[in-house]
Amino acid sequence: MMKNERLVFIDVETTGLDHRKGHRIIEVGAVAMENDQIVSEYQSLIHVDVPIPRQVSRIHGITNEMLTRQSEPENVFPKLKNFITDSILVAHNAKFDIGFLRSEFNRLELSITNQIFCTLEISRRRYPHLPNYKLETLYRRLVGPVPEDTKRHRALDDARMVVAIWMAMEGK
């Protein structure tokens, strides 16, 4: 990476696993870094007209009630587009997160043209001996214990974990 590149570490929480089946993003978290320093963060819950199945809600803890008074996609994704412009995107399992983002952006006639790196793919190549490549497993292996106040499967905290993993993989 060039020293002056802006990196945005991004994570989404969704109503299900497949945007092609109508599942939607209900939370986005992003952390911007320049010169190895976090410079800003963006987080939003998103109100969509797709109910969150109970088994999905159990994973991230986001309920339909929590989304009732939240911003609509057309208010969130243009702001996110502005936040990520001229940045390299980094996500853990980027195929999932960026696939959902492309789907949401397409609904609003926005596009993603950013260069993208995936910590999941990189870690599979670099650390072939790990028992799995879950975000938490990788964090523990490269950074240490997950802080107790971290809300797992919440977008901003997961994006922050990706930052720490990236920095550890970069030797910083």
PDB file of C-alpha atoms in Angstrom:
ATOM      1  CA  MET A   1       0.000   0.000   0.000  1.00  0.00           C
ATOM      2  CA  MET A   2       1.106   3.507  -0.700  1.00  0.00           C
ATOM      3  CA  LYS A   3       1.444   5.583   2.442  1.00  0.00           C
ATOM      4  CA  ASN A   4      -1.002   8.263   1.275  1.00  0.00           C
ATOM      5  CA  GLU A   5      -3.772   5.900   0.179  1.00  0.00           C
ATOM      6  CA  ARG A   6      -7.118   6.253   1.931  1.00  0.00           C
ATOM      7  CA  LEU A   7      -8.430   2.895   3.076  1.00  0.00           C
ATOM      8  CA  VAL A   8     -12.018   2.326   4.165  1.00  0.00           C
ATOM      9  CA  PHE A   9     -12.722  -0.805   6.171  1.00  0.00           C
ATOM     10  CA  ILE A  10     -16.347  -1.743   5.751  1.00  0.00           C
ATOM     11  CA  ASP A  11     -18.880  -4.185   7.160  1.00  0.00           C
ATOM     12  CA  VAL A  12     -22.609  -4.684   6.712  1.00  0.00           C
ATOM     13  CA  GLU A  13     -25.343  -6.486   8.610  1.00  0.00           C
ATOM     14  CA  THR A  14     -28.261  -7.814   6.607  1.00  0.00           C
ATOM     15  CA  THR A  15     -31.705  -9.410   6.742  1.00  0.00           C
ATOM     16  CA  GLY A  16     -30.314 -12.630   5.237  1.00  0.00           C
ATOM     17  CA  LEU A  17     -27.462 -14.138   3.270  1.00  0.00           C
ATOM     18  CA  ASP A  18     -28.382 -13.437  -0.366  1.00  0.00           C
ATOM     19  CA  HIS A  19     -29.127 -10.054  -1.889  1.00  0.00           C
ATOM     20  CA  ARG A  20     -30.410 -11.872  -5.006  1.00  0.00           C
ATOM     21  CA  LYS A  21     -33.259 -13.220  -2.839  1.00  0.00           C
ATOM     22  CA  GLY A  22     -34.277  -9.733  -1.757  1.00  0.00           C
ATOM     23  CA  HIS A  23     -32.302  -9.624   1.483  1.00  0.00           C
ATOM     24  CA  ARG A  24     -31.216  -6.107   2.387  1.00  0.00           C
ATOM     25  CA  ILE A  25     -28.562  -4.227   4.323  1.00  0.00           C
ATOM     26  CA  ILE A  26     -29.844  -3.021   7.689  1.00  0.00           C
ATOM     27  CA  GLU A  27     -26.590  -1.673   9.124  1.00  0.00           C
ATOM     28  CA  VAL A  28     -23.369  -0.363   7.664  1.00  0.00           C
ATOM     29  CA  GLY A  29     -20.154   0.490   9.469  1.00  0.00           C
ATOM     30  CA  ALA A  30     -17.051   1.995   7.902  1.00  0.00           C
ATOM     31  CA  VAL A  31     -13.700   3.173   9.238  1.00  0.00           C
ATOM     32  CA  ALA A  32     -11.489   5.463   7.149  1.00  0.00           C
ATOM     33  CA  MET A  33      -7.729   5.351   7.563  1.00  0.00           C
ATOM     34  CA  GLU A  34      -5.043   7.600   6.137  1.00  0.00           C
ATOM     35  CA  ASN A  35      -1.324   7.290   6.865  1.00  0.00           C
ATOM     36  CA  ASP A  36      -2.027   4.366   9.219  1.00  0.00           C
ATOM     37  CA  GLN A  37      -4.312   6.540  11.351  1.00  0.00           C
ATOM     38  CA  ILE A  38      -8.079   6.292  11.718  1.00  0.00           C
ATOM     39  CA  VAL A  39      -9.452   9.624  10.506  1.00  0.00           C
ATOM     40  CA  SER A  40     -13.218   9.060  10.567  1.00  0.00           C
ATOM     41  CA  GLU A  41     -15.999   6.529  10.976  1.00  0.00           C
ATOM     42  CA  TYR A  42     -19.463   6.126   9.504  1.00  0.00           C
ATOM     43  CA  GLN A  43     -22.252   3.987  10.937  1.00  0.00           C
ATOM     44  CA  SER A  44     -25.965   3.792  10.297  1.00  0.00           C
ATOM     45  CA  LEU A  45     -28.853   1.477  10.938  1.00  0.00           C
ATOM     46  CA  ILE A  46     -31.153   1.389   7.914  1.00  0.00           C
ATOM     47  CA  HIS A  47     -34.926   1.042   7.760  1.00  0.00           C
ATOM     48  CA  VAL A  48     -36.008  -1.361   5.014  1.00  0.00           C
ATOM     49  CA  ASP A  49     -39.371  -2.972   4.313  1.00  0.00           C
ATOM     50  CA  VAL A  50     -37.947  -6.486   4.627  1.00  0.00           C
ATOM     51  CA  PRO A  51     -38.527  -8.205   7.965  1.00  0.00           C
ATOM     52  CA  ILE A  52     -35.551  -9.629   9.822  1.00  0.00           C
ATOM     53  CA  PRO A  53     -36.052 -13.357  10.458  1.00  0.00           C
ATOM     54  CA  ARG A  54     -35.673 -14.308  14.127  1.00  0.00           C
ATOM     55  CA  GLN A  55     -32.677 -16.586  13.461  1.00  0.00           C
ATOM     56  CA  VAL A  56     -30.883 -13.737  11.676  1.00  0.00           C
ATOM     57  CA  SER A  57     -31.730 -11.250  14.422  1.00  0.00           C
ATOM     58  CA  ARG A  58     -30.182 -13.652  16.953  1.00  0.00           C
ATOM     59  CA  ILE A  59     -26.838 -13.368  15.138  1.00  0.00           C
ATOM     60  CA  HIS A  60     -26.452  -9.574  15.042  1.00  0.00           C
ATOM     61  CA  GLY A  61     -28.994  -8.524  17.643  1.00  0.00           C
ATOM     62  CA  ILE A  62     -30.735  -6.074  15.323  1.00  0.00           C
ATOM     63  CA  THR A  63     -34.516  -6.259  15.545  1.00  0.00           C
ATOM     64  CA  ASN A  64     -37.286  -4.952  13.322  1.00  0.00           C
ATOM     65  CA  GLU A  65     -38.259  -2.571  16.134  1.00  0.00           C
ATOM     66  CA  MET A  66     -34.753  -1.087  16.209  1.00  0.00           C
ATOM     67  CA  LEU A  67     -35.113  -0.044  12.559  1.00  0.00           C
ATOM     68  CA  THR A  68     -38.520   1.632  12.835  1.00  0.00           C
ATOM     69  CA  ARG A  69     -37.294   5.225  13.066  1.00  0.00           C
ATOM     70  CA  GLN A  70     -33.963   4.792  11.260  1.00  0.00           C
ATOM     71  CA  SER A  71     -32.880   6.410   7.980  1.00  0.00           C
ATOM     72  CA  GLU A  72     -34.101   5.042   4.666  1.00  0.00           C
ATOM     73  CA  PRO A  73     -31.599   3.570   2.150  1.00  0.00           C
ATOM     74  CA  GLU A  74     -31.876   6.639  -0.096  1.00  0.00           C
ATOM     75  CA  ASN A  75     -30.583   8.757   2.791  1.00  0.00           C
ATOM     76  CA  VAL A  76     -27.805   6.381   3.878  1.00  0.00           C
ATOM     77  CA  PHE A  77     -26.150   5.077   0.718  1.00  0.00           C
ATOM     78  CA  PRO A  78     -25.387   8.430  -0.969  1.00  0.00           C
ATOM     79  CA  LYS A  79     -23.617   9.447   2.280  1.00  0.00           C
ATOM     80  CA  LEU A  80     -21.733   6.148   2.287  1.00  0.00           C
ATOM     81  CA  LYS A  81     -20.827   6.639  -1.395  1.00  0.00           C
ATOM     82  CA  ASN A  82     -19.349  10.019  -0.481  1.00  0.00           C
ATOM     83  CA  PHE A  83     -17.481   8.459   2.483  1.00  0.00           C
ATOM     84  CA  ILE A  84     -15.841   5.756   0.323  1.00  0.00           C
ATOM     85  CA  THR A  85     -15.077   7.888  -2.755  1.00  0.00           C
ATOM     86  CA  ASP A  86     -11.396   7.792  -3.756  1.00  0.00           C
ATOM     87  CA  SER A  87     -10.718   5.026  -1.223  1.00  0.00           C
ATOM     88  CA  ILE A  88      -9.554   1.441  -1.325  1.00  0.00           C
ATOM     89  CA  LEU A  89     -12.172  -0.773   0.330  1.00  0.00           C
ATOM     90  CA  VAL A  90     -11.185  -3.552   2.731  1.00  0.00           C
ATOM     91  CA  ALA A  91     -13.681  -6.088   4.063  1.00  0.00           C
ATOM     92  CA  HIS A  92     -13.639  -9.517   5.643  1.00  0.00           C
ATOM     93  CA  ASN A  93     -15.474 -11.707   3.136  1.00  0.00           C
ATOM     94  CA  ALA A  94     -15.646  -8.831   0.669  1.00  0.00           C
ATOM     95  CA  LYS A  95     -17.665 -10.924  -1.796  1.00  0.00           C
ATOM     96  CA  PHE A  96     -20.563 -10.846   0.698  1.00  0.00           C
ATOM     97  CA  ASP A  97     -20.314  -7.225   1.860  1.00  0.00           C
ATOM     98  CA  ILE A  98     -19.520  -5.677  -1.516  1.00  0.00           C
ATOM     99  CA  GLY A  99     -22.151  -7.844  -3.224  1.00  0.00           C
ATOM    100  CA  PHE A 100     -24.778  -6.426  -0.874  1.00  0.00           C
ATOM    101  CA  LEU A 101     -23.422  -2.885  -1.274  1.00  0.00           C
ATOM    102  CA  ARG A 102     -23.512  -3.160  -5.071  1.00  0.00           C
ATOM    103  CA  SER A 103     -27.119  -4.363  -4.855  1.00  0.00           C
ATOM    104  CA  GLU A 104     -28.146  -1.453  -2.628  1.00  0.00           C
ATOM    105  CA  PHE A 105     -26.187   1.059  -4.704  1.00  0.00           C
ATOM    106  CA  ASN A 106     -27.759  -0.266  -7.926  1.00  0.00           C
ATOM    107  CA  ARG A 107     -31.243   0.382  -6.489  1.00  0.00           C
ATOM    108  CA  LEU A 108     -30.251   4.056  -6.239  1.00  0.00           C
ATOM    109  CA  GLU A 109     -28.329   4.147  -9.540  1.00  0.00           C
ATOM    110  CA  LEU A 110     -25.020   4.494  -7.717  1.00  0.00           C
ATOM    111  CA  SER A 111     -21.924   2.434  -8.454  1.00  0.00           C
ATOM    112  CA  ILE A 112     -18.851   1.116  -6.685  1.00  0.00           C
ATOM    113  CA  THR A 113     -15.639   1.468  -8.659  1.00  0.00           C
ATOM    114  CA  ASN A 114     -13.227   1.209  -5.730  1.00  0.00           C
ATOM    115  CA  GLN A 115     -10.328  -1.209  -5.578  1.00  0.00           C
ATOM    116  CA  ILE A 116     -11.229  -3.935  -3.058  1.00  0.00           C
ATOM    117  CA  PHE A 117      -9.173  -6.145  -0.740  1.00  0.00           C
ATOM    118  CA  CYS A 118     -10.538  -9.082   1.231  1.00  0.00           C
ATOM    119  CA  THR A 119      -8.943 -10.025   4.552  1.00  0.00           C
ATOM    120  CA  LEU A 120     -10.650 -13.428   4.379  1.00  0.00           C
ATOM    121  CA  GLU A 121      -8.977 -14.318   1.077  1.00  0.00           C
ATOM    122  CA  ILE A 122      -5.623 -12.873   2.142  1.00  0.00           C
ATOM    123  CA  SER A 123      -5.677 -14.751   5.458  1.00  0.00           C
ATOM    124  CA  ARG A 124      -6.502 -18.076   3.771  1.00  0.00           C
ATOM    125  CA  ARG A 125      -3.334 -17.716   1.683  1.00  0.00           C
ATOM    126  CA  ARG A 126      -1.106 -16.395   4.482  1.00  0.00           C
ATOM    127  CA  TYR A 127      -2.262 -18.607   7.349  1.00  0.00           C
ATOM    128  CA  PRO A 128      -3.232 -21.988   5.852  1.00  0.00           C
ATOM    129  CA  HIS A 129      -3.040 -23.716   9.265  1.00  0.00           C
ATOM    130  CA  LEU A 130      -5.885 -21.833  11.004  1.00  0.00           C
ATOM    131  CA  PRO A 131      -8.914 -23.904  12.090  1.00  0.00           C
ATOM    132  CA  ASN A 132     -11.233 -21.386  10.381  1.00  0.00           C
ATOM    133  CA  TYR A 133     -11.121 -17.880   8.981  1.00  0.00           C
ATOM    134  CA  LYS A 134     -13.912 -16.248  10.933  1.00  0.00           C
ATOM    135  CA  LEU A 135     -13.281 -12.618  11.822  1.00  0.00           C
ATOM    136  CA  GLU A 136     -13.012 -13.408  15.524  1.00  0.00           C
ATOM    137  CA  THR A 137     -10.586 -16.310  14.972  1.00  0.00           C
ATOM    138  CA  LEU A 138      -8.326 -14.156  12.839  1.00  0.00           C
ATOM    139  CA  TYR A 139      -8.482 -11.278  15.318  1.00  0.00           C
ATOM    140  CA  ARG A 140      -7.473 -13.563  18.200  1.00  0.00           C
ATOM    141  CA  ARG A 141      -4.617 -15.052  16.167  1.00  0.00           C
ATOM    142  CA  LEU A 142      -3.199 -11.764  14.916  1.00  0.00           C
ATOM    143  CA  VAL A 143      -4.210  -9.152  17.487  1.00  0.00           C
ATOM    144  CA  GLY A 144      -5.166 -10.879  20.741  1.00  0.00           C
ATOM    145  CA  PRO A 145      -8.304 -11.219  22.833  1.00  0.00           C
ATOM    146  CA  VAL A 146     -11.381  -9.467  21.457  1.00  0.00           C
ATOM    147  CA  PRO A 147     -12.139  -6.493  23.744  1.00  0.00           C
ATOM    148  CA  GLU A 148     -15.087  -7.188  26.026  1.00  0.00           C
ATOM    149  CA  ASP A 149     -16.989  -4.108  24.882  1.00  0.00           C
ATOM    150  CA  THR A 150     -16.891  -5.234  21.225  1.00  0.00           C
ATOM    151  CA  LYS A 151     -20.343  -5.967  19.845  1.00  0.00           C
ATOM    152  CA  ARG A 152     -19.778  -8.941  17.539  1.00  0.00           C
ATOM    153  CA  HIS A 153     -21.772  -8.977  14.331  1.00  0.00           C
ATOM    154  CA  ARG A 154     -22.423  -5.253  14.526  1.00  0.00           C
ATOM    155  CA  ALA A 155     -21.116  -3.369  11.542  1.00  0.00           C
ATOM    156  CA  LEU A 156     -18.915  -0.685  13.080  1.00  0.00           C
ATOM    157  CA  ASP A 157     -17.267  -2.965  15.647  1.00  0.00           C
ATOM    158  CA  ASP A 158     -16.643  -5.599  12.968  1.00  0.00           C
ATOM    159  CA  ALA A 159     -15.146  -2.933  10.664  1.00  0.00           C
ATOM    160  CA  ARG A 160     -12.868  -1.876  13.537  1.00  0.00           C
ATOM    161  CA  MET A 161     -11.770  -5.512  13.938  1.00  0.00           C
ATOM    162  CA  VAL A 162     -10.935  -5.617  10.213  1.00  0.00           C
ATOM    163  CA  VAL A 163      -8.748  -2.522  10.712  1.00  0.00           C
ATOM    164  CA  ALA A 164      -6.806  -4.275  13.491  1.00  0.00           C
ATOM    165  CA  ILE A 165      -6.431  -7.457  11.432  1.00  0.00           C
ATOM    166  CA  TRP A 166      -5.252  -5.495   8.392  1.00  0.00           C
ATOM    167  CA  MET A 167      -2.708  -3.576  10.437  1.00  0.00           C
ATOM    168  CA  ALA A 168      -1.409  -6.821  11.987  1.00  0.00           C
ATOM    169  CA  MET A 169      -1.117  -8.454   8.555  1.00  0.00           C
ATOM    170  CA  GLU A 170       0.754  -5.382   7.324  1.00  0.00           C
ATOM    171  CA  GLY A 171       3.137  -5.651  10.308  1.00  0.00           C
ATOM    172  CA  LYS A 172       2.013  -2.370  11.878  1.00  0.00           C
TER     173      LYS A 172
END
